[in-house]
mmCIF file of C-alpha atoms in Angstrom:
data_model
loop_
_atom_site.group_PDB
_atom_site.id
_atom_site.type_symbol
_atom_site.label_atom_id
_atom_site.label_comp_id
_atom_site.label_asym_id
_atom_site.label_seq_id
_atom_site.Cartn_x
_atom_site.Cartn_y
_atom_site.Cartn_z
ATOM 1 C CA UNK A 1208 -18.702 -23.338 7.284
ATOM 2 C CA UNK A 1209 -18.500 -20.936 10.542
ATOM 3 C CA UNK A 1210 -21.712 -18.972 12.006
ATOM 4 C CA UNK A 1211 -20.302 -15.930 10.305
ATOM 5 C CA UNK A 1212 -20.483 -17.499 6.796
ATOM 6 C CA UNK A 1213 -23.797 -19.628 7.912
ATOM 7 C CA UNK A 1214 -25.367 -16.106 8.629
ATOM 8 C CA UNK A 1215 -24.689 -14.625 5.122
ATOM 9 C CA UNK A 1216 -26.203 -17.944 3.267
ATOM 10 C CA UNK A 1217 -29.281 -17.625 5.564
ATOM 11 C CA UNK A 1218 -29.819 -14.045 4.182
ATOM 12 C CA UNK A 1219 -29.128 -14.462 1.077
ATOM 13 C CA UNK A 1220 -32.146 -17.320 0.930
ATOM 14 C CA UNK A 1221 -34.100 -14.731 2.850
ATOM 15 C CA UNK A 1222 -33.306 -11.997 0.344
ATOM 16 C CA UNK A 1223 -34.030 -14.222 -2.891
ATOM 17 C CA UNK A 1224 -36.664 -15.481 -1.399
ATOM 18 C CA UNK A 1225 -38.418 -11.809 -0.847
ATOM 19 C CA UNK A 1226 -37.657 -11.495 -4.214
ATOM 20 C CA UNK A 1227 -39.344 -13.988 -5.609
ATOM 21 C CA UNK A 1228 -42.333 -13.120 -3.683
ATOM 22 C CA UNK A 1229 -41.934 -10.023 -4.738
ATOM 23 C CA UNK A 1230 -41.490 -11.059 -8.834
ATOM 24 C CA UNK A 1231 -45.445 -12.967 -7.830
ATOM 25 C CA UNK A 1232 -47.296 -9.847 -6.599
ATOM 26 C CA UNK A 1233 -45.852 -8.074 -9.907
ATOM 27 C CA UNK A 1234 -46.666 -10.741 -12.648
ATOM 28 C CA UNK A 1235 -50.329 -10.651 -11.265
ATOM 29 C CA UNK A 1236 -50.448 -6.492 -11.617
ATOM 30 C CA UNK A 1237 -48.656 -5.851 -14.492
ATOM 31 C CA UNK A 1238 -48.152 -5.920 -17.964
ATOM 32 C CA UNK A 1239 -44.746 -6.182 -19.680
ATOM 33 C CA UNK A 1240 -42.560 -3.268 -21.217
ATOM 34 C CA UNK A 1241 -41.799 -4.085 -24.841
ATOM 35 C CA UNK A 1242 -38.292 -2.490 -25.467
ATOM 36 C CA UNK A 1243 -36.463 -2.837 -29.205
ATOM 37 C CA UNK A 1244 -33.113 -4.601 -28.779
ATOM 38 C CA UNK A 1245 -31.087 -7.804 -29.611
ATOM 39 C CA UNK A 1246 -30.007 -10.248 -26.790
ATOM 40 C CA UNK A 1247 -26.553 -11.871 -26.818
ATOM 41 C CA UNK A 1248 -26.811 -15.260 -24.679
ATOM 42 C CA UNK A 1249 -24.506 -16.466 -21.912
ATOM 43 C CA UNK A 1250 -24.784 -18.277 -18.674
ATOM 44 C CA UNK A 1251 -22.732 -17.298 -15.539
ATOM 45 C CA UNK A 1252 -22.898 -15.732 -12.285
ATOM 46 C CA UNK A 1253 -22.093 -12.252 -11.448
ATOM 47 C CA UNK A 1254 -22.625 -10.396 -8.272
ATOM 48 C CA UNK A 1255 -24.515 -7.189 -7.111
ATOM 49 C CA UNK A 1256 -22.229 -4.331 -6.547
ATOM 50 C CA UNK A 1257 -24.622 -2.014 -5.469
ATOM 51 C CA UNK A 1258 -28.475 -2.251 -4.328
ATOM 52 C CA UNK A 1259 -30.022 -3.027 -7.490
ATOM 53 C CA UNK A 1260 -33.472 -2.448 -9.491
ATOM 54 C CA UNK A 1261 -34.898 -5.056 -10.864
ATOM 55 C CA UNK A 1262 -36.897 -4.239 -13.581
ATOM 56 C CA UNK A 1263 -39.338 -6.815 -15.850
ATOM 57 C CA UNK A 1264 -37.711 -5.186 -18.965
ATOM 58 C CA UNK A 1265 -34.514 -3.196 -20.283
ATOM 59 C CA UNK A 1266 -35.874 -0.051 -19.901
ATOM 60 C CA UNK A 1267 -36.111 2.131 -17.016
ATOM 61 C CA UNK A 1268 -39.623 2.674 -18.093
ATOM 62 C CA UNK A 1269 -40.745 -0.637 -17.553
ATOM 63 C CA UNK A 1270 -41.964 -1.728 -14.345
ATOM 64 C CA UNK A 1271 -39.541 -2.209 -11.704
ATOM 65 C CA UNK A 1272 -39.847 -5.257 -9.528
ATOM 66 C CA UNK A 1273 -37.929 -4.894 -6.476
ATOM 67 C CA UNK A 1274 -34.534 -4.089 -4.864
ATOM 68 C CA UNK A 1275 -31.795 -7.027 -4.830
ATOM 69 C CA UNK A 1276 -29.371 -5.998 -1.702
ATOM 70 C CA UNK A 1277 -25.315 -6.230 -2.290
ATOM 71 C CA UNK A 1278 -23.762 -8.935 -2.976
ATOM 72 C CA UNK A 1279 -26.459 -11.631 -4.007
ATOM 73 C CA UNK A 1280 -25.189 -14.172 -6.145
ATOM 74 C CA UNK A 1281 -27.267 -13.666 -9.446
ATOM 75 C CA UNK A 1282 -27.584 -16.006 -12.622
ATOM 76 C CA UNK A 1283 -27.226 -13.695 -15.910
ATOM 77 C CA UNK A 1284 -28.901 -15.717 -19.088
ATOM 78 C CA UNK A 1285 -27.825 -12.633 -21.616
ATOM 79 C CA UNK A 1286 -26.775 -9.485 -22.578
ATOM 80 C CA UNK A 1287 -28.626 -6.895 -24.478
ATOM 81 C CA UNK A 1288 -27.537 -4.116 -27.021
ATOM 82 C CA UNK A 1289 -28.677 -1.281 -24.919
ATOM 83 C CA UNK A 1290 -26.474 -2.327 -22.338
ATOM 84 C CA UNK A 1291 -28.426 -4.311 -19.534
ATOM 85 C CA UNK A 1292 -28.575 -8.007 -17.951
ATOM 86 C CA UNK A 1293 -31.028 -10.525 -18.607
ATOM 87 C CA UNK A 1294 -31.005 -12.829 -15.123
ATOM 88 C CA UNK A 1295 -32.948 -15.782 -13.934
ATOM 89 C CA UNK A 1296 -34.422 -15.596 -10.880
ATOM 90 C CA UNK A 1297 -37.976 -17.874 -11.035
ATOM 91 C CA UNK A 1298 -38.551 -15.535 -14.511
ATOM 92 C CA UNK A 1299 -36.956 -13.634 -16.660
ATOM 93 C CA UNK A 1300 -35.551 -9.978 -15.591
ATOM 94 C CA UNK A 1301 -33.641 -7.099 -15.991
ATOM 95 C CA UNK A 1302 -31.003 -5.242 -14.774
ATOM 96 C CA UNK A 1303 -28.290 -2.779 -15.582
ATOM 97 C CA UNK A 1304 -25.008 -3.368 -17.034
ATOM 98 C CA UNK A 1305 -23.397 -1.293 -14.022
ATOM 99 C CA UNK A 1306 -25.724 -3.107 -11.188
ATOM 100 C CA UNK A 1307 -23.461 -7.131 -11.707
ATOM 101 C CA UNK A 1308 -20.140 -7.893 -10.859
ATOM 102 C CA UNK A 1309 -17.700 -10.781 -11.718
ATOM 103 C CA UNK A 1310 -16.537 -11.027 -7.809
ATOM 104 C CA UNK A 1311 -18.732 -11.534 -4.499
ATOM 105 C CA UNK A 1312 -18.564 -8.057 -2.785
ATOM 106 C CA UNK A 1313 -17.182 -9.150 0.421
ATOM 107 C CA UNK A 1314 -14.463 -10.259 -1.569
ATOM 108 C CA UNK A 1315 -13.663 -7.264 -3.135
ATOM 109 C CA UNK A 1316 -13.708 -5.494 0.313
ATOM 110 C CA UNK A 1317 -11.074 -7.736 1.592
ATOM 111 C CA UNK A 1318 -8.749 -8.277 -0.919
ATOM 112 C CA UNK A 1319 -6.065 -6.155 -2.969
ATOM 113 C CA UNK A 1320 -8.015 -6.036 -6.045
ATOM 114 C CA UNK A 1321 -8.647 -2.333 -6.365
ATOM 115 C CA UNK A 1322 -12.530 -0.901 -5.632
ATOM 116 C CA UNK A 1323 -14.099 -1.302 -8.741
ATOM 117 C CA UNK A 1324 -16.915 0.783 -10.648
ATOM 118 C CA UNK A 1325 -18.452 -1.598 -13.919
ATOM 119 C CA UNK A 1326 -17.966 1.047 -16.821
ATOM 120 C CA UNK A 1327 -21.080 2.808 -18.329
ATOM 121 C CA UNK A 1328 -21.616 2.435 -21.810
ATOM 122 C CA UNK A 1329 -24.143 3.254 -24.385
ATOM 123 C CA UNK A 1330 -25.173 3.770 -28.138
ATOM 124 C CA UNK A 1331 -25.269 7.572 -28.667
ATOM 125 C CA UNK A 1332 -23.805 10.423 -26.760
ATOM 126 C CA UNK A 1333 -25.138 13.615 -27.618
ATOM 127 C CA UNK A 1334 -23.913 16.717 -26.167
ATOM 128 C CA UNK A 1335 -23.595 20.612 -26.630
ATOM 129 C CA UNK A 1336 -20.991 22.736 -25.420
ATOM 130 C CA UNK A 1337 -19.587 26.159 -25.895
ATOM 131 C CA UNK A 1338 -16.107 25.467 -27.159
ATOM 132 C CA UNK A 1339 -12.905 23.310 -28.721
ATOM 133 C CA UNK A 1340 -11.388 22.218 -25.476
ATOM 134 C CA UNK A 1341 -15.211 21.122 -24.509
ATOM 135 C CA UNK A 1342 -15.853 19.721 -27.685
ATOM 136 C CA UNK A 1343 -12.356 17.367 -27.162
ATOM 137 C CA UNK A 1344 -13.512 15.930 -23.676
ATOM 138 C CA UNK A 1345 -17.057 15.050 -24.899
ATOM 139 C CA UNK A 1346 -15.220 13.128 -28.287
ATOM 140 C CA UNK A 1347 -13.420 11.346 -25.058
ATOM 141 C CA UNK A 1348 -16.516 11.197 -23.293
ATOM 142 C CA UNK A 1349 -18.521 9.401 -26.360
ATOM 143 C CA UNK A 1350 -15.381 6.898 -26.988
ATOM 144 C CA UNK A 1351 -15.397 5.997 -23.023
ATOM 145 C CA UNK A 1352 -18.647 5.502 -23.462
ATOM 146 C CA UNK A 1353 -18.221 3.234 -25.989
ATOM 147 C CA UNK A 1354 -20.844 5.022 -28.124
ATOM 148 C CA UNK A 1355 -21.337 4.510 -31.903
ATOM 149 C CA UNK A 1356 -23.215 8.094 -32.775
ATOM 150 C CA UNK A 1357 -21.207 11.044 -31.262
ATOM 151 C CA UNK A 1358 -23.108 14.323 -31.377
ATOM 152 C CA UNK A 1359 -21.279 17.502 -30.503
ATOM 153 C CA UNK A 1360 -23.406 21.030 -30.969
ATOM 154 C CA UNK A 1361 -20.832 24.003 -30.462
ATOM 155 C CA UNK A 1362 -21.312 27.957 -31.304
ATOM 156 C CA UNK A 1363 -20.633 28.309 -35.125
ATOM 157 C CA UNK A 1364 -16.999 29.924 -36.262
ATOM 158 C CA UNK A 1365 -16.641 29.385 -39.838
ATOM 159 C CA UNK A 1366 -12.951 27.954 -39.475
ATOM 160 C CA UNK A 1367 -12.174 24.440 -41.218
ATOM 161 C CA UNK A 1368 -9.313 24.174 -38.532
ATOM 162 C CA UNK A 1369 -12.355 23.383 -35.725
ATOM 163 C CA UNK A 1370 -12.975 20.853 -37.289
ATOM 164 C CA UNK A 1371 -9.660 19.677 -37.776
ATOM 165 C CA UNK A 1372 -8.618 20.259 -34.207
ATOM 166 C CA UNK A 1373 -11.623 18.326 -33.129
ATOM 167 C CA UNK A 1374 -11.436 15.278 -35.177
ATOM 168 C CA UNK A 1375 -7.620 14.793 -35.388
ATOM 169 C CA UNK A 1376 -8.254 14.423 -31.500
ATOM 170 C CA UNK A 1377 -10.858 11.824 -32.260
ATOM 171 C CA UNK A 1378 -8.386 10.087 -34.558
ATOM 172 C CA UNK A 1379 -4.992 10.428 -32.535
ATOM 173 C CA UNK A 1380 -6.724 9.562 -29.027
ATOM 174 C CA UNK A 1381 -5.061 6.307 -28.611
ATOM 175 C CA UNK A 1382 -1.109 7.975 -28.789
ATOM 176 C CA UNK A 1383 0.173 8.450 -25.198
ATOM 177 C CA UNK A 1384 0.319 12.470 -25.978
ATOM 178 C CA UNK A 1385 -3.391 12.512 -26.214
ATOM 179 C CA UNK A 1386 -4.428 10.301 -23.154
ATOM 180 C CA UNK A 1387 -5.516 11.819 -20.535
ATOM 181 C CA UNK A 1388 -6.951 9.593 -18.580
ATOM 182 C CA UNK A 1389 -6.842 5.503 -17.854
ATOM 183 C CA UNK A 1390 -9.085 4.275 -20.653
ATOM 184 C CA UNK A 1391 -7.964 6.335 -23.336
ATOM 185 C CA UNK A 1392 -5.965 2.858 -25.626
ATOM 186 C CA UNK A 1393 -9.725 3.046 -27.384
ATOM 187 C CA UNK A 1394 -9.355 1.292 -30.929
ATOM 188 C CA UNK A 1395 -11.687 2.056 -33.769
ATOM 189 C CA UNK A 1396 -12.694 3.016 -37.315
ATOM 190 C CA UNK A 1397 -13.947 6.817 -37.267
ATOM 191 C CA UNK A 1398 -16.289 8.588 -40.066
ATOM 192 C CA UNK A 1399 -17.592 12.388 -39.279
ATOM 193 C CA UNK A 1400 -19.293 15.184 -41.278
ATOM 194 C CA UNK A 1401 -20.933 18.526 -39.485
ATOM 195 C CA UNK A 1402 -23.491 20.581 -40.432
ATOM 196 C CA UNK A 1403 -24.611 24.338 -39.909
ATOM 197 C CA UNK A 1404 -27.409 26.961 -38.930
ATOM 198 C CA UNK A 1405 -25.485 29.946 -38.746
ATOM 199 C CA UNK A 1406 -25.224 30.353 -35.150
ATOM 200 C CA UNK A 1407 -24.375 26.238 -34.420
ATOM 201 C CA UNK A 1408 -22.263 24.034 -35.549
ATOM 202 C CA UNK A 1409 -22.971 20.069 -35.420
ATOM 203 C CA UNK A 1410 -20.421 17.849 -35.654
ATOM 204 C CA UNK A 1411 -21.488 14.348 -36.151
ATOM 205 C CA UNK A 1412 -19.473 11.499 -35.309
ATOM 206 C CA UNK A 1413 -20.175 7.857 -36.315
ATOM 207 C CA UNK A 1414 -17.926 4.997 -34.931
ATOM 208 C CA UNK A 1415 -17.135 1.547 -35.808
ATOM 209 C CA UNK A 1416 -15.305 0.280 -32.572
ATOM 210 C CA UNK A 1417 -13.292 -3.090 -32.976
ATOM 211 C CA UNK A 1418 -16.229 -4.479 -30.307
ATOM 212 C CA UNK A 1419 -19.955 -4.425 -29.353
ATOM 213 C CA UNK A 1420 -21.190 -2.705 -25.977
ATOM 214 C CA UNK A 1421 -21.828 -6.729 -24.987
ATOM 215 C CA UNK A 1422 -18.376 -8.053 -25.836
ATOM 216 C CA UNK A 1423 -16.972 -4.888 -24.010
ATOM 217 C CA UNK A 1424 -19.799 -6.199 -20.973
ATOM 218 C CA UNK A 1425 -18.125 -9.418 -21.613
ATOM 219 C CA UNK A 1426 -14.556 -8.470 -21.526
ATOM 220 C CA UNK A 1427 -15.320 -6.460 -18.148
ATOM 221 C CA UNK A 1428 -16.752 -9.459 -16.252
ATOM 222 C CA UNK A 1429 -13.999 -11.693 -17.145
ATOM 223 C CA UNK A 1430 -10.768 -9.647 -15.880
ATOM 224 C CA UNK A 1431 -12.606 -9.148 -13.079
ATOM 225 C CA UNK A 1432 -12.467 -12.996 -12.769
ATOM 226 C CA UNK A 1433 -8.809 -13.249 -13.375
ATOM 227 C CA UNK A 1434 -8.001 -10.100 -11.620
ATOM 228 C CA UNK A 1435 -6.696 -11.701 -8.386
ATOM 229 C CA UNK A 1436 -4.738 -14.063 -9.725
ATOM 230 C CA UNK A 1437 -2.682 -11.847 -11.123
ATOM 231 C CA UNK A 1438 -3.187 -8.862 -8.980
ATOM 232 C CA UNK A 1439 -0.266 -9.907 -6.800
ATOM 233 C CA UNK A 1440 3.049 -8.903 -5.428
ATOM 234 C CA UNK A 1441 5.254 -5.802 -6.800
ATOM 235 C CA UNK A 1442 3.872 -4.156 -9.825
ATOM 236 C CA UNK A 1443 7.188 -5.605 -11.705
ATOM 237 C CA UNK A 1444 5.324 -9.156 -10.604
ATOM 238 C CA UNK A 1445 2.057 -7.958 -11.871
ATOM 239 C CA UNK A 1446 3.213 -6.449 -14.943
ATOM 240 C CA UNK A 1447 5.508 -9.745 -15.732
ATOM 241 C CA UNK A 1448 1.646 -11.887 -15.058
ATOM 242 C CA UNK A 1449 -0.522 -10.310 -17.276
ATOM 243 C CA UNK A 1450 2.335 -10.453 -19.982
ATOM 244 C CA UNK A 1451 2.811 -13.762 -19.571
ATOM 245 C CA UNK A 1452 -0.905 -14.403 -19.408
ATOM 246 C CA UNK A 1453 -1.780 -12.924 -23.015
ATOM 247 C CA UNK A 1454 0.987 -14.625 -24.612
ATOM 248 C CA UNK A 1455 0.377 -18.165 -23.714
ATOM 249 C CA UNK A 1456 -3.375 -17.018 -23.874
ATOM 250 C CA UNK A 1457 -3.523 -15.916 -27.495
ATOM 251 C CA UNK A 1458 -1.941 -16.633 -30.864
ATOM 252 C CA UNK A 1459 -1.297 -13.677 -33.234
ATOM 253 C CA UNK A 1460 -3.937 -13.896 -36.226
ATOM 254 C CA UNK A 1461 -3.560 -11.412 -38.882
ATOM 255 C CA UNK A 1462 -3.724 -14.361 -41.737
ATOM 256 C CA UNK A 1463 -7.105 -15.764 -40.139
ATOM 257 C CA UNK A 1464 -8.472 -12.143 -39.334
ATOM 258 C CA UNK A 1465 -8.246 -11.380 -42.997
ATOM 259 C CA UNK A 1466 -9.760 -14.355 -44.085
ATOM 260 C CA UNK A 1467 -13.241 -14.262 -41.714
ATOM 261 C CA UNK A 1468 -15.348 -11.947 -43.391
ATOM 262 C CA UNK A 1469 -16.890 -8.900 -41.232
ATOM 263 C CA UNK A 1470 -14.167 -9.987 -38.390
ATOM 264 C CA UNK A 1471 -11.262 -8.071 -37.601
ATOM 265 C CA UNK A 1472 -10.363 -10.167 -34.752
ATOM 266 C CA UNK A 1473 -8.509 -7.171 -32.753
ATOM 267 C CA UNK A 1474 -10.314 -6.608 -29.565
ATOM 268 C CA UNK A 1475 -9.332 -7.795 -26.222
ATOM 269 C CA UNK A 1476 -12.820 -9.433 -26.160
ATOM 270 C CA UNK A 1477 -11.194 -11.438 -28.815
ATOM 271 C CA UNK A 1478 -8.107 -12.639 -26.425
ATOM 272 C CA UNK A 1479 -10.161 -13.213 -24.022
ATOM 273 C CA UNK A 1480 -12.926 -15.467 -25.588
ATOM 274 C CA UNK A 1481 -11.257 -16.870 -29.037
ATOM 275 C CA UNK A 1482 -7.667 -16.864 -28.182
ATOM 276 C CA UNK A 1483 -6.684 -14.989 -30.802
ATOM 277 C CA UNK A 1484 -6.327 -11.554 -32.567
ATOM 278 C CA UNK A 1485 -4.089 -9.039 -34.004
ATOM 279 C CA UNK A 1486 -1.594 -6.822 -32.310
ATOM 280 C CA UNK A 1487 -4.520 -4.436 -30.939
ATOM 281 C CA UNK A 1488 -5.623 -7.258 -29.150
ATOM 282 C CA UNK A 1489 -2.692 -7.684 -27.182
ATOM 283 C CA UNK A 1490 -1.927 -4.013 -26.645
ATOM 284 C CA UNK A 1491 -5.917 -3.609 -25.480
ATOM 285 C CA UNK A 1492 -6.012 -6.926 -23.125
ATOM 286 C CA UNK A 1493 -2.387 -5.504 -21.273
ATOM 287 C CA UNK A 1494 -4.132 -2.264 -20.864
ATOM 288 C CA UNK A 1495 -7.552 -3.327 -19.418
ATOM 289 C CA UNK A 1496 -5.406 -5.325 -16.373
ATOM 290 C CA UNK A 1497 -3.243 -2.376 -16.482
ATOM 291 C CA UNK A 1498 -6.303 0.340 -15.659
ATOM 292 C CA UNK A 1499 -7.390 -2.391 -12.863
ATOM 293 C CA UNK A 1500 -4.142 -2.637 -11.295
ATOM 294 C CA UNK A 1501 -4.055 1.290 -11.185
ATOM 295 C CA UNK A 1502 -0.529 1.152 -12.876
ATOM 296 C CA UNK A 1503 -0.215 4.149 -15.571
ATOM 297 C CA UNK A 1504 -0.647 2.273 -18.693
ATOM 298 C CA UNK A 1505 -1.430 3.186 -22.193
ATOM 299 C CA UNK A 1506 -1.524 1.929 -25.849
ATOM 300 C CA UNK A 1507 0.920 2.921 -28.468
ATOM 301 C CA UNK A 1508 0.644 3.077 -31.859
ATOM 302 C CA UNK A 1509 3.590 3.047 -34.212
ATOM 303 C CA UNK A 1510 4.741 1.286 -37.298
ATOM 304 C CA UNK A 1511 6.918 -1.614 -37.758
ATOM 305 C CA UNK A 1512 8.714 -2.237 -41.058
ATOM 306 C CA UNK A 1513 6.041 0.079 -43.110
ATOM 307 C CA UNK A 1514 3.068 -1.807 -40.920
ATOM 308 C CA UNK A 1515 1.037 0.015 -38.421
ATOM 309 C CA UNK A 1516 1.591 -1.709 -34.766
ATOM 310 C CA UNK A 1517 0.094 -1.358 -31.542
ATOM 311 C CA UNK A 1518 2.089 -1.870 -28.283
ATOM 312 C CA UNK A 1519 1.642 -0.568 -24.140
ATOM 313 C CA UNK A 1520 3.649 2.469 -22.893
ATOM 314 C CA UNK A 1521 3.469 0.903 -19.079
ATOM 315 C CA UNK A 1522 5.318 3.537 -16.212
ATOM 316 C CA UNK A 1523 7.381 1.209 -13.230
ATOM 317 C CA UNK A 1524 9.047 2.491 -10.248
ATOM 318 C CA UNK A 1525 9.063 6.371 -12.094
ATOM 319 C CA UNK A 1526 10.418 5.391 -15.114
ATOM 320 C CA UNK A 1527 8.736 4.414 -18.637
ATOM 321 C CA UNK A 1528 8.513 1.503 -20.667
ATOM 322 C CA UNK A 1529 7.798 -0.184 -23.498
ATOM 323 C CA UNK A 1530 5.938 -4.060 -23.613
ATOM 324 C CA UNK A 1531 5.089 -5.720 -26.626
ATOM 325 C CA UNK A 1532 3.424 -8.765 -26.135
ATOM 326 C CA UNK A 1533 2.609 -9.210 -29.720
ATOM 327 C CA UNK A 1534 6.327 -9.637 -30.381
ATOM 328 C CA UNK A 1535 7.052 -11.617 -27.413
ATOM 329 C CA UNK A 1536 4.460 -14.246 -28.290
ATOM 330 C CA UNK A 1537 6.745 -16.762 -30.397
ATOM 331 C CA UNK A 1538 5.528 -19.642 -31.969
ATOM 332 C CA UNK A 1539 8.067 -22.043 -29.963
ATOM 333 C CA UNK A 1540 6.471 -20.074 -26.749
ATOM 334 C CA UNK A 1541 6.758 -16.247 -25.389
ATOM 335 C CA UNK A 1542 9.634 -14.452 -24.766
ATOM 336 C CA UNK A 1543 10.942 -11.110 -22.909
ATOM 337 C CA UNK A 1544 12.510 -9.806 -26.131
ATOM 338 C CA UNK A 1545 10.341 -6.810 -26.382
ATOM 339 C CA UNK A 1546 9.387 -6.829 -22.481
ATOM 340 C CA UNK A 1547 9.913 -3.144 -20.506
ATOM 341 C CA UNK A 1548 12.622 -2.200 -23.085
ATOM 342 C CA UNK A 1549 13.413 1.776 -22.708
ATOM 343 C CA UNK A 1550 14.661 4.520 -25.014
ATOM 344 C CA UNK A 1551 16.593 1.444 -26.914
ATOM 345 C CA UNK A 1552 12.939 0.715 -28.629
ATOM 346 C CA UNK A 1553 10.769 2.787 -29.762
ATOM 347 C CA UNK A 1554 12.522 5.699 -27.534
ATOM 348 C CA UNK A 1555 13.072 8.689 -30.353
ATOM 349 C CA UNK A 1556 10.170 8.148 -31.827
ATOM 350 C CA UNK A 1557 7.556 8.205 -28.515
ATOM 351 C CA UNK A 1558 9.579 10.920 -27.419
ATOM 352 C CA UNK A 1559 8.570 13.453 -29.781
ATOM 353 C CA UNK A 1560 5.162 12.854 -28.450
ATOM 354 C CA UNK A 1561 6.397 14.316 -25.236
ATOM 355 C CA UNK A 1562 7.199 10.946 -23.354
ATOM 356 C CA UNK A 1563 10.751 10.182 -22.397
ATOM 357 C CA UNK A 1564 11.623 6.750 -22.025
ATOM 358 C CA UNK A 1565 14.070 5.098 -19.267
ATOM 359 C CA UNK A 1566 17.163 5.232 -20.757
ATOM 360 C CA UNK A 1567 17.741 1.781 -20.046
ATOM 361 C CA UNK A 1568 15.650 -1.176 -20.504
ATOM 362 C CA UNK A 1569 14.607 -2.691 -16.872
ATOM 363 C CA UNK A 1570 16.633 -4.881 -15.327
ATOM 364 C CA UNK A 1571 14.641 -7.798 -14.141
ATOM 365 C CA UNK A 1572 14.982 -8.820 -11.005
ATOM 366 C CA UNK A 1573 15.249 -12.415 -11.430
#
């Protein structure tokens, strides 16, 4: 180990041991914040992003219990429904969701992985605004967000096609036409009803997403894991990775998602974790590396032979492309059958969503 590195260790015992010090004075002054939520458990180590309050619940009403500087190496025990961290640190603590991340900051200075902000997310987003085009961006807003309870107050027009306009938006978001922004491949199961005063109109939207706020926790921390292993060379070589990675990581399971009760198995938490899911997965996991690598990427939804279908619209060197790595995952092993195919696939169809295709399929380079 050089001085350089010896210095960092030494004040990183320094700062945890402040810290614990610190976590002393407060257990003999305080009382404990009693906040209603569920904790999933883990065990693994994430690192601060950011200077960090620690807090002896999960709630930014309980007491916090001192500032944890970047890049400390912090034990997380769980992860709660409303979004936070439960960590270890000689007791039992709190801190946000946004505050931990899967790779040591002076890592993430230094290498190519892309700077990298943990997504917010959180139960309910309620918002009012003053028209359609608003109303749109805060549905896109709440789904980001990863929110289950939508509320959108806008100025009453008695006009049934509002609330068409507004929840066909909802419903269509994951088509390329309708993303707008890196993100937008969000998969779910959308109810909605509104109500009126006369002078508002509330439009209230409840979502079942195909994952919880933790899973989606979950699903962040480990690409960030994996991201530099497969954040390297051209973006054809990156592209090529994380296609090859979800194939031999996964096995296509519509039979077994159909047969598990209350499990849908078609999340990219569900690559990630079980090794297995529907086509959504696939589409969903692509997309996630996709956003990190900051190569346009989206998710696709078509049908195949009368069955709906999900796939990545992925853009490379100007052009666009198709990759299905629910297709290309063969039971004798993965394939490039269905890998950056052009207008030959799919073409006539995505193009009447405004996207034009490459008119050839790429050539690979080797």
């Amino acid at each position: 180990m050089n001085i350089t590195n010896q210095m960092i260790q030494h004040i990183r015992s320094i700062g945890i041991a402040i810290f614990l010090f610190a976590i002393l004075l407060v257990q003999a002054n305080f009382d404990v914040y009693a906040a209603s939520y569920t904790v999933s458990e883990t065990n693994t180590t994430l690192y601060t992003v950011e200077q960090t309050i620690c807090y002896v619940d999960a709630d930014e009403q309980s007491q916090a219990v001192t500032v944890l500087d970047i890049g400390l190496p912090i034990q997380v025990t769980g992860i709660t429904s409303n979004g936070w961290f439960r960590i270890e640190l000689g007791g039992t603590y709190y801190v946000k969701g946004t505050a931990l991340g899967a790779i040591e900051q002076e890592s993430v200075t230094t290498s190519t992985v892309p700077t990298y902000t943990p997504p917010v997310y959180q139960d309910a987003y309620i918002v009012t605004v003053n028209s359609i085009a608003e109303a749109q961006a805060a549905v896109f807003t709440g789904l980001q967000l990863h929110a289950g309870y939508i509320e959108i107050t806008i100025p009453y027009i008695p006009d049934d096609v509002r609330t068409n306009k507004l929840f066909n938006y909802a419903l269509n978001i994951r088509t390329y036409s309708h993303a707008s922004a890196p993100g937008a491949g969000i998969s779910y199961k959308v109810g909605y009803g509104r109500s009126s005063n006369g002078s508002k109109t509330r439009y209230l939207m409840t979502v079942d997403y195909y994952s919880t706020i933790e899973e989606e926790m979950l699903t962040d921390a480990m690409i960030e894991q994996l991201l530099p292993t497969y954040n390297v060379g051209s973006d054809y070589d990156k592209i090529k990775a994380v296609h090859d990675f979800i194939c031999n990581q996964n096995v296509y399971s519509y039979e077994t998602a159909n047969e598990v009760p209350g499990y849908d198995f078609a999340s990219a938490y569900d690559v990630l974790f079980h090794g297995q899911s529907m086509c959504s997965g696939y589409a969903l996991t692509f997309q996630r590396f996709m956003d990190r690598m900051n190569i346009p990427c989206y998710c696709y939804v078509t049908r195949v032979n009368g069955i709906g279908h999900m796939l990545n619209i992925v853009q490379l060197d100007g052009q666009w492309y198709t990759v299905d790595c629910t297709h290309d995952d063969q039971k004798q092993g993965f394939v490039y059958t269905y890998f950056l195919k052009g207008q030959s696939r799919f073409g006539e169809q995505i193009a009447k969503q405004g996207i034009l295709l490459s008119p050839t399929d790429y050539k690979r380079p080797y």
